[in-house]
Tab-separated table of C-alpha atoms and ligand atoms in Angstrom:
chain	number	residue	atom	x	y	z
A	667	MET	CA	9.225	10.168	14.157
A	668	LYS	CA	8.143	11.497	10.337
A	669	LYS	CA	5.348	7.962	9.188
A	670	ILE	CA	4.037	6.439	5.579
A	671	ILE	CA	0.442	7.644	5.917
A	672	ALA	CA	-0.542	6.124	2.440
A	673	GLY	CA	-4.100	6.464	1.030
A	674	ASN	CA	-6.033	2.843	-1.183
A	675	TRP	CA	-8.756	4.622	-2.953
A	676	LYS	CA	-9.663	1.332	-4.402
A	677	MET	CA	-11.518	1.569	-7.223
A	678	ASN	CA	-13.700	5.305	-5.566
A	679	GLY	CA	-13.443	8.224	-6.019
A	680	ASP	CA	-14.200	11.161	-9.112
A	681	PRO	CA	-12.676	14.050	-9.553
A	682	SER	CA	-14.914	15.844	-6.614
A	683	ALA	CA	-14.448	13.785	-4.236
A	684	MET	CA	-10.770	14.628	-5.363
A	685	GLU	CA	-10.785	18.004	-5.346
A	686	ASN	CA	-12.841	17.907	-2.273
A	687	MET	CA	-9.571	15.262	-0.265
A	688	LEU	CA	-6.900	17.771	-1.286
A	689	ASP	CA	-8.597	20.967	-0.431
A	690	VAL	CA	-9.456	19.766	3.638
A	691	LEU	CA	-5.561	17.791	2.999
A	692	LYS	CA	-4.609	21.705	2.608
A	693	SER	CA	-5.184	22.711	5.964
A	694	VAL	CA	-3.720	19.582	7.213
A	695	ASP	CA	-0.048	20.738	9.401
A	696	THR	CA	1.391	17.661	9.831
A	697	GLU	CA	5.342	16.621	9.108
A	698	ASN	CA	4.277	12.991	8.296
A	699	GLN	CA	4.629	11.549	4.782
A	700	VAL	CA	1.098	11.777	2.429
A	701	ILE	CA	0.223	9.443	-0.834
A	702	ILE	CA	-3.121	9.246	-2.134
A	703	CYS	CA	-3.252	6.298	-4.520
A	704	PRO	CA	-6.963	7.094	-6.645
A	705	PRO	CA	-7.944	5.269	-9.749
A	706	PHE	CA	-5.662	5.826	-13.425
A	707	THR	CA	-7.831	8.678	-14.072
A	708	LEU	CA	-7.682	10.330	-11.210
A	709	LEU	CA	-3.483	10.683	-11.514
A	710	GLY	CA	-3.195	14.411	-13.199
A	711	HIS	CA	-5.798	15.800	-11.526
A	712	ALA	CA	-3.573	16.700	-9.070
A	713	SER	CA	-0.939	19.717	-9.903
A	714	GLY	CA	-0.846	22.125	-7.092
A	715	ALA	CA	-1.422	19.386	-3.848
A	716	GLY	CA	1.432	20.905	-2.221
A	717	ARG	CA	3.334	18.062	-0.465
A	718	ILE	CA	1.000	15.311	-1.178
A	719	ASP	CA	2.457	11.968	-3.323
A	720	PHE	CA	-0.120	9.673	-5.159
A	721	GLY	CA	0.275	7.059	-6.331
A	722	ALA	CA	-1.506	4.486	-8.360
A	723	GLN	CA	-3.177	0.675	-7.737
A	724	ASP	CA	-1.306	-1.379	-9.941
A	725	CYS	CA	0.508	-1.021	-13.614
A	726	SER	CA	2.273	-3.742	-15.728
A	727	ALA	CA	5.066	-5.944	-15.319
A	728	TYR	CA	5.905	-5.284	-19.897
A	729	GLU	CA	6.922	-2.374	-20.786
A	730	ASN	CA	5.093	-1.352	-24.033
A	731	GLY	CA	2.963	-2.989	-26.661
A	732	ALA	CA	-0.139	-5.218	-27.079
A	733	ARG	CA	-1.555	-5.055	-23.820
A	734	THR	CA	-5.430	-3.661	-24.136
A	735	GLY	CA	-6.549	-2.189	-20.954
A	736	GLU	CA	-3.071	-2.260	-19.709
A	737	ILE	CA	-0.645	1.096	-17.789
A	738	SER	CA	2.750	1.164	-18.216
A	739	ALA	CA	5.124	1.853	-15.020
A	740	ALA	CA	6.495	4.955	-17.537
A	741	MET	CA	2.729	6.038	-18.403
A	742	ILE	CA	2.423	6.051	-14.722
A	743	ALA	CA	6.087	7.968	-14.205
A	744	ALA	CA	4.895	11.224	-16.430
A	745	THR	CA	1.864	11.867	-14.265
A	746	GLU	CA	2.772	13.259	-10.866
A	747	ALA	CA	2.205	9.472	-8.711
A	748	LYS	CA	5.915	8.950	-7.426
A	749	TYR	CA	4.848	5.488	-6.068
A	750	VAL	CA	2.300	1.674	-7.281
A	751	ILE	CA	0.880	0.349	-5.395
A	752	VAL	CA	2.087	-3.640	-6.394
A	753	GLY	CA	1.006	-7.399	-5.779
A	754	HIS	CA	-2.547	-5.349	-3.253
A	755	SER	CA	-4.143	-8.791	-2.140
A	756	GLU	CA	-7.183	-8.390	-4.499
A	757	ARG	CA	-5.066	-8.427	-7.429
A	758	ARG	CA	-4.075	-11.455	-6.416
A	759	GLN	CA	-6.919	-12.872	-5.447
A	760	TYR	CA	-8.674	-11.344	-8.032
A	761	HIS	CA	-6.369	-11.255	-11.092
A	762	ASN	CA	-4.108	-14.342	-10.461
A	763	GLU	CA	-0.840	-12.716	-9.897
A	764	THR	CA	1.425	-14.819	-8.783
A	765	ASN	CA	4.656	-13.547	-6.291
A	766	GLU	CA	6.858	-13.742	-9.451
A	767	ILE	CA	4.190	-11.274	-11.545
A	768	VAL	CA	4.638	-8.734	-8.430
A	769	ALA	CA	7.932	-8.663	-8.071
A	770	ALA	CA	8.336	-8.458	-12.081
A	771	LYS	CA	5.799	-5.429	-12.146
A	772	ALA	CA	7.325	-3.679	-8.538
A	773	ALA	CA	11.078	-3.638	-11.115
A	774	LYS	CA	9.554	-2.100	-14.119
A	775	ALA	CA	8.346	0.328	-11.285
A	776	ILE	CA	11.956	0.709	-10.263
A	777	THR	CA	12.693	1.192	-14.399
A	778	HIS	CA	10.995	3.999	-14.417
A	779	GLY	CA	11.235	5.695	-10.881
A	780	LEU	CA	8.435	4.643	-9.601
A	781	THR	CA	8.618	3.380	-5.671
A	782	PRO	CA	6.754	0.630	-5.211
A	783	ILE	CA	4.947	-0.857	-2.493
A	784	ILE	CA	4.475	-3.945	-2.347
A	785	CYS	CA	1.885	-6.478	-0.991
A	786	VAL	CA	1.816	-9.392	1.567
A	787	GLY	CA	-0.302	-11.076	3.644
A	788	GLU	CA	-1.709	-14.247	4.901
A	789	SER	CA	-5.199	-15.247	4.237
A	790	LEU	CA	-6.584	-16.859	7.039
A	791	SER	CA	-6.809	-20.105	6.496
A	792	ASP	CA	-3.301	-19.344	6.572
A	793	LYS	CA	-2.860	-17.771	9.604
A	794	GLN	CA	-5.797	-20.788	11.349
A	795	ALA	CA	-2.761	-23.263	10.535
A	796	GLY	CA	-0.474	-21.068	11.887
A	797	LYS	CA	1.564	-20.848	8.801
A	798	THR	CA	1.204	-16.530	9.626
A	799	LEU	CA	5.504	-16.167	9.315
A	800	GLN	CA	5.690	-18.959	6.686
A	801	VAL	CA	3.550	-17.038	3.517
A	802	ILE	CA	5.366	-14.254	5.148
A	803	GLU	CA	8.255	-14.781	4.391
A	804	GLU	CA	7.672	-16.781	1.359
A	805	GLN	CA	5.523	-13.832	0.004
A	806	VAL	CA	7.941	-11.171	0.757
A	807	LYS	CA	11.404	-13.188	-0.867
A	808	ASN	CA	9.913	-13.908	-4.059
A	809	SER	CA	8.251	-10.778	-4.330
A	810	THR	CA	11.095	-8.563	-4.224
A	811	ILE	CA	13.783	-11.285	-6.232
A	812	GLY	CA	15.995	-8.909	-8.123
A	813	LEU	CA	15.083	-5.412	-6.858
A	814	GLN	CA	17.889	-2.525	-4.848
A	815	PRO	CA	16.734	-3.117	-1.100
A	816	SER	CA	16.333	0.042	-0.399
A	817	SER	CA	13.752	0.505	-3.521
A	818	PHE	CA	10.533	-0.157	-2.158
A	819	ILE	CA	8.310	0.213	0.772
A	820	ILE	CA	6.611	-3.029	1.877
A	821	ALA	CA	2.659	-3.319	3.193
A	822	TYR	CA	2.014	-6.505	5.696
A	823	GLU	CA	-2.149	-6.574	4.684
A	824	PRO	CA	-3.774	-9.872	6.312
A	825	VAL	CA	-6.182	-10.385	3.431
A	826	TRP	CA	-8.542	-11.565	6.547
A	827	ALA	CA	-8.088	-8.253	7.974
A	828	ILE	CA	-9.095	-5.641	4.809
A	829	GLY	CA	-12.658	-4.053	5.199
A	830	THR	CA	-13.385	-6.157	8.063
A	831	GLY	CA	-13.006	-4.506	10.926
A	832	LEU	CA	-10.655	-6.875	12.137
A	833	VAL	CA	-7.386	-6.171	13.152
A	834	PRO	CA	-4.601	-8.626	14.338
A	835	THR	CA	-3.186	-7.646	18.267
A	836	ASN	CA	-0.602	-5.187	18.241
A	837	GLU	CA	1.804	-8.804	19.676
A	838	ASP	CA	0.713	-9.966	16.479
A	839	ILE	CA	1.788	-7.344	13.909
A	840	ALA	CA	5.322	-6.752	15.504
A	841	ILE	CA	5.759	-10.262	15.504
A	842	VAL	CA	5.314	-10.093	11.677
A	843	HIS	CA	6.931	-6.681	11.200
A	844	ALA	CA	10.076	-7.676	12.476
A	845	ARG	CA	10.183	-11.014	10.483
A	846	ILE	CA	9.724	-9.272	7.173
A	847	ALA	CA	12.392	-6.753	8.940
A	848	ALA	CA	14.942	-9.492	9.518
A	849	LEU	CA	14.473	-10.232	5.589
A	850	THR	CA	14.858	-6.642	4.476
A	851	PRO	CA	15.315	-2.647	5.424
A	852	ALA	CA	12.725	-1.563	3.764
A	853	PRO	CA	10.124	1.391	5.246
A	854	ILE	CA	7.205	-1.862	5.864
A	855	LEU	CA	3.133	-0.399	6.650
A	856	TYR	CA	0.391	-1.802	8.583
A	857	GLY	CA	-2.887	-1.960	6.163
A	858	GLY	CA	-6.340	-3.225	7.191
A	859	SER	CA	-8.774	-1.959	8.269
A	860	VAL	CA	-7.200	0.738	9.966
A	861	ASN	CA	-9.127	3.609	11.494
A	862	LYS	CA	-9.045	6.932	13.111
A	863	GLY	CA	-9.241	4.995	16.585
A	864	ASN	CA	-6.751	2.383	15.857
A	865	ALA	CA	-4.375	4.491	13.944
A	866	ALA	CA	-1.914	6.098	16.510
A	867	GLN	CA	-1.287	2.993	18.270
A	868	ILE	CA	-0.333	0.817	14.792
A	869	MET	CA	2.377	3.136	13.927
A	870	SER	CA	3.488	2.604	18.234
A	871	ILE	CA	4.292	-0.905	17.229
A	872	GLU	CA	8.040	-0.941	16.439
A	873	ASN	CA	8.886	-1.950	13.269
A	874	VAL	CA	6.291	0.332	11.417
A	875	ALA	CA	6.783	2.715	9.537
A	876	GLY	CA	3.534	4.230	9.026
A	877	VAL	CA	-0.337	2.943	7.707
A	878	LEU	CA	-2.258	1.701	3.790
A	879	VAL	CA	-5.680	2.935	4.730
A	880	GLY	CA	-8.401	1.672	2.472
A	881	GLY	CA	-12.015	2.564	3.500
A	882	ALA	CA	-11.158	5.559	5.257
A	883	SER	CA	-9.083	7.284	3.138
A	884	LEU	CA	-11.657	7.940	1.591
A	885	LYS	CA	-13.390	10.051	4.138
A	886	PRO	CA	-11.720	13.436	5.052
A	887	ASP	CA	-13.669	12.565	8.726
A	888	GLU	CA	-11.426	9.346	9.150
A	889	PHE	CA	-8.132	9.842	7.277
A	890	VAL	CA	-7.701	13.533	8.572
A	891	PRO	CA	-7.405	11.980	12.471
A	892	ILE	CA	-5.038	9.298	10.813
A	893	ILE	CA	-2.967	11.442	9.002
A	894	MET	CA	-2.323	13.289	12.406
A	895	SER	CA	-1.224	10.400	14.073
B	1955	PGA	P1	-8.941	-0.796	4.068
B	1955	PGA	O1	-8.089	-1.866	3.242
B	1955	PGA	O2	-8.391	-0.363	5.099
B	1955	PGA	O3	-9.912	-0.847	4.527
B	1955	PGA	O4	-9.612	-2.599	5.535
B	1955	PGA	C1	-6.955	-2.274	3.037
B	1955	PGA	C2	-6.131	-2.393	1.961
B	1955	PGA	O5	-7.191	-2.839	1.430
B	1955	PGA	O6	-5.306	-1.348	1.613
């Protein structure tokens, strides 16, 4: 079945890395939907990229105005981007983004024709306290308040699995995705230490519509096998 493979470049990459990636991806033959989310400055570099879609990594919760340094959803929609990641755990952690802020950002994205990829995930201490499902349910509900059900994608990214090489068991991924699927009909991606060795297995789990890939999405020799999974 067709999967969604999204690459989150975070604060990495430059024009030559983008050119190289797009060059490599040109010859990749897959039904899967590939979305690259580079830094804002690399959106607009990709005209003629064919089947590849683009996304930003954040957008403002505000329409426009005196918000130095912020980028609005309308500005993102004016590039070739069709998606925007909102509520990534690094934004929640380092920029104090609450579920309410995340929902406001997602609403702006939808207003301007973008599809938000709304991230949720429990911390290690939540997991250790046995609160994973409770935390995820609260994040999903409160980060999607007021949004049309078919207008967004959810990414389940356990905070302790991001950039650590640690991945939940298949069973744990299945349990969390089933709980999210009971709350919303949105496609649900898994993210956190996805690599070319585990992507196919993760995407075979029920209710996993695809993957959100960080580190491995920067390296064509890792990203291409994930796309082909
Ligand atoms: P990772 O990051 O694949 O490097 O663990 C995933 C993410 O933060 O989206």
